[in-house]
mmCIF file of C-alpha atoms in Angstrom:
data_model
loop_
_atom_site.group_PDB
_atom_site.id
_atom_site.type_symbol
_atom_site.label_atom_id
_atom_site.label_comp_id
_atom_site.label_asym_id
_atom_site.label_seq_id
_atom_site.Cartn_x
_atom_site.Cartn_y
_atom_site.Cartn_z
ATOM 1 C CA UNK A 1 34.314 61.791 39.666
ATOM 2 C CA UNK A 2 34.794 58.659 41.752
ATOM 3 C CA UNK A 3 31.156 57.650 41.328
ATOM 4 C CA UNK A 4 30.604 58.628 37.701
ATOM 5 C CA UNK A 5 33.836 58.579 35.692
ATOM 6 C CA UNK A 6 35.303 55.242 36.803
ATOM 7 C CA UNK A 7 34.599 51.628 35.918
ATOM 8 C CA UNK A 8 32.336 49.966 38.466
ATOM 9 C CA UNK A 9 35.105 47.896 40.077
ATOM 10 C CA UNK A 10 37.228 51.030 40.657
ATOM 11 C CA UNK A 11 34.375 52.882 42.374
ATOM 12 C CA UNK A 12 34.878 50.568 45.333
ATOM 13 C CA UNK A 13 38.667 50.285 45.221
ATOM 14 C CA UNK A 14 40.623 53.386 44.200
ATOM 15 C CA UNK A 15 37.460 55.499 44.160
ATOM 16 C CA UNK A 16 36.833 54.717 47.804
ATOM 17 C CA UNK A 17 40.462 55.451 48.672
ATOM 18 C CA UNK A 18 40.255 58.829 46.921
ATOM 19 C CA UNK A 19 37.037 59.740 48.718
ATOM 20 C CA UNK A 20 38.614 58.945 52.088
ATOM 21 C CA UNK A 21 41.912 60.717 51.428
ATOM 22 C CA UNK A 22 40.167 63.860 50.129
ATOM 23 C CA UNK A 23 37.975 63.996 53.241
ATOM 24 C CA UNK A 24 41.086 63.555 55.355
ATOM 25 C CA UNK A 25 42.678 66.690 53.872
ATOM 26 C CA UNK A 26 39.928 68.939 55.186
ATOM 27 C CA UNK A 27 39.366 67.039 58.422
ATOM 28 C CA UNK A 28 43.004 67.301 59.450
ATOM 29 C CA UNK A 29 43.118 71.028 58.723
ATOM 30 C CA UNK A 30 40.010 71.536 60.848
ATOM 31 C CA UNK A 31 41.296 69.357 63.674
ATOM 32 C CA UNK A 32 44.674 71.092 63.596
ATOM 33 C CA UNK A 33 42.982 74.482 63.716
ATOM 34 C CA UNK A 34 41.104 73.318 66.779
ATOM 35 C CA UNK A 35 44.464 72.634 68.413
ATOM 36 C CA UNK A 36 46.126 75.813 67.125
ATOM 37 C CA UNK A 37 46.916 76.914 70.662
ATOM 38 C CA UNK A 38 49.619 74.233 70.666
ATOM 39 C CA UNK A 39 52.035 74.857 67.807
ATOM 40 C CA UNK A 40 53.376 71.304 67.556
ATOM 41 C CA UNK A 41 49.858 69.824 67.455
ATOM 42 C CA UNK A 42 48.735 72.334 64.835
ATOM 43 C CA UNK A 43 51.713 71.547 62.619
ATOM 44 C CA UNK A 44 51.265 67.803 63.100
ATOM 45 C CA UNK A 45 47.721 67.928 61.753
ATOM 46 C CA UNK A 46 48.725 70.212 58.895
ATOM 47 C CA UNK A 47 51.388 67.643 58.000
ATOM 48 C CA UNK A 48 48.720 64.921 58.031
ATOM 49 C CA UNK A 49 46.640 67.056 55.690
ATOM 50 C CA UNK A 50 49.588 67.546 53.326
ATOM 51 C CA UNK A 51 50.257 63.811 53.317
ATOM 52 C CA UNK A 52 46.599 63.122 52.501
ATOM 53 C CA UNK A 53 46.791 65.519 49.551
ATOM 54 C CA UNK A 54 49.844 63.673 48.242
ATOM 55 C CA UNK A 55 48.084 60.348 48.791
ATOM 56 C CA UNK A 56 45.107 61.582 46.770
ATOM 57 C CA UNK A 57 47.408 62.630 43.917
ATOM 58 C CA UNK A 58 48.969 59.167 43.973
ATOM 59 C CA UNK A 59 45.555 57.462 43.758
ATOM 60 C CA UNK A 60 44.562 59.743 40.895
ATOM 61 C CA UNK A 61 47.791 58.938 39.038
ATOM 62 C CA UNK A 62 47.190 55.226 39.587
ATOM 63 C CA UNK A 63 43.767 55.550 37.979
ATOM 64 C CA UNK A 64 45.332 57.307 34.998
ATOM 65 C CA UNK A 65 48.188 54.788 34.670
ATOM 66 C CA UNK A 66 45.783 51.848 34.711
ATOM 67 C CA UNK A 67 43.522 53.700 32.252
ATOM 68 C CA UNK A 68 40.615 53.421 34.653
ATOM 69 C CA UNK A 69 40.304 57.199 34.362
ATOM 70 C CA UNK A 70 40.218 57.783 30.627
ATOM 71 C CA UNK A 71 39.051 61.420 30.643
ATOM 72 C CA UNK A 72 42.356 63.238 30.203
ATOM 73 C CA UNK A 73 40.858 66.693 30.752
ATOM 74 C CA UNK A 74 39.281 65.592 34.029
ATOM 75 C CA UNK A 75 42.545 63.996 35.130
ATOM 76 C CA UNK A 76 44.548 67.119 34.263
ATOM 77 C CA UNK A 77 42.105 69.412 36.044
ATOM 78 C CA UNK A 78 41.980 67.324 39.220
ATOM 79 C CA UNK A 79 45.736 66.769 39.218
ATOM 80 C CA UNK A 80 46.422 70.491 38.883
ATOM 81 C CA UNK A 81 43.949 71.401 41.631
ATOM 82 C CA UNK A 82 45.363 68.801 44.013
ATOM 83 C CA UNK A 83 48.934 69.849 43.234
ATOM 84 C CA UNK A 84 48.071 73.482 43.961
ATOM 85 C CA UNK A 85 46.277 72.480 47.164
ATOM 86 C CA UNK A 86 49.259 70.458 48.372
ATOM 87 C CA UNK A 87 51.594 73.383 47.675
ATOM 88 C CA UNK A 88 49.288 75.739 49.559
ATOM 89 C CA UNK A 89 49.116 73.431 52.573
ATOM 90 C CA UNK A 90 52.900 73.059 52.545
ATOM 91 C CA UNK A 91 53.470 76.822 52.433
ATOM 92 C CA UNK A 92 50.834 77.450 55.097
ATOM 93 C CA UNK A 93 52.494 74.891 57.374
ATOM 94 C CA UNK A 94 55.878 76.583 56.914
ATOM 95 C CA UNK A 95 54.217 79.898 57.797
ATOM 96 C CA UNK A 96 52.774 78.435 60.975
ATOM 97 C CA UNK A 97 56.208 77.062 61.877
ATOM 98 C CA UNK A 98 57.744 80.488 61.437
ATOM 99 C CA UNK A 99 55.082 82.858 62.719
ATOM 100 C CA UNK A 100 52.884 80.912 65.121
ATOM 101 C CA UNK A 101 52.239 82.693 68.403
ATOM 102 C CA UNK A 102 51.172 80.281 71.141
ATOM 103 C CA UNK A 103 49.985 83.135 73.361
ATOM 104 C CA UNK A 104 46.972 83.970 71.171
#
């Protein structure tokens, strides 16, 4: 979407921001999982991932508000998927807080 559905000037501004924040979601989950032995570290990286999901939603909304993203169906689909992802990360993080066993 960031390379095909946006005006050229937005590909390098908001488009670039979206690409980085989306990559950060996954990267922080993976890095946190690598530190899962330490509950606080695991949760910290899951929180970073959640924040990156919210950041991505904000960038997407900015594109819609400025009418740089004019495809309403694409916007709605991406917004819904990101909203669901952020909720899932939030709930997973709460589960780790409650049920994490550092002895594993």
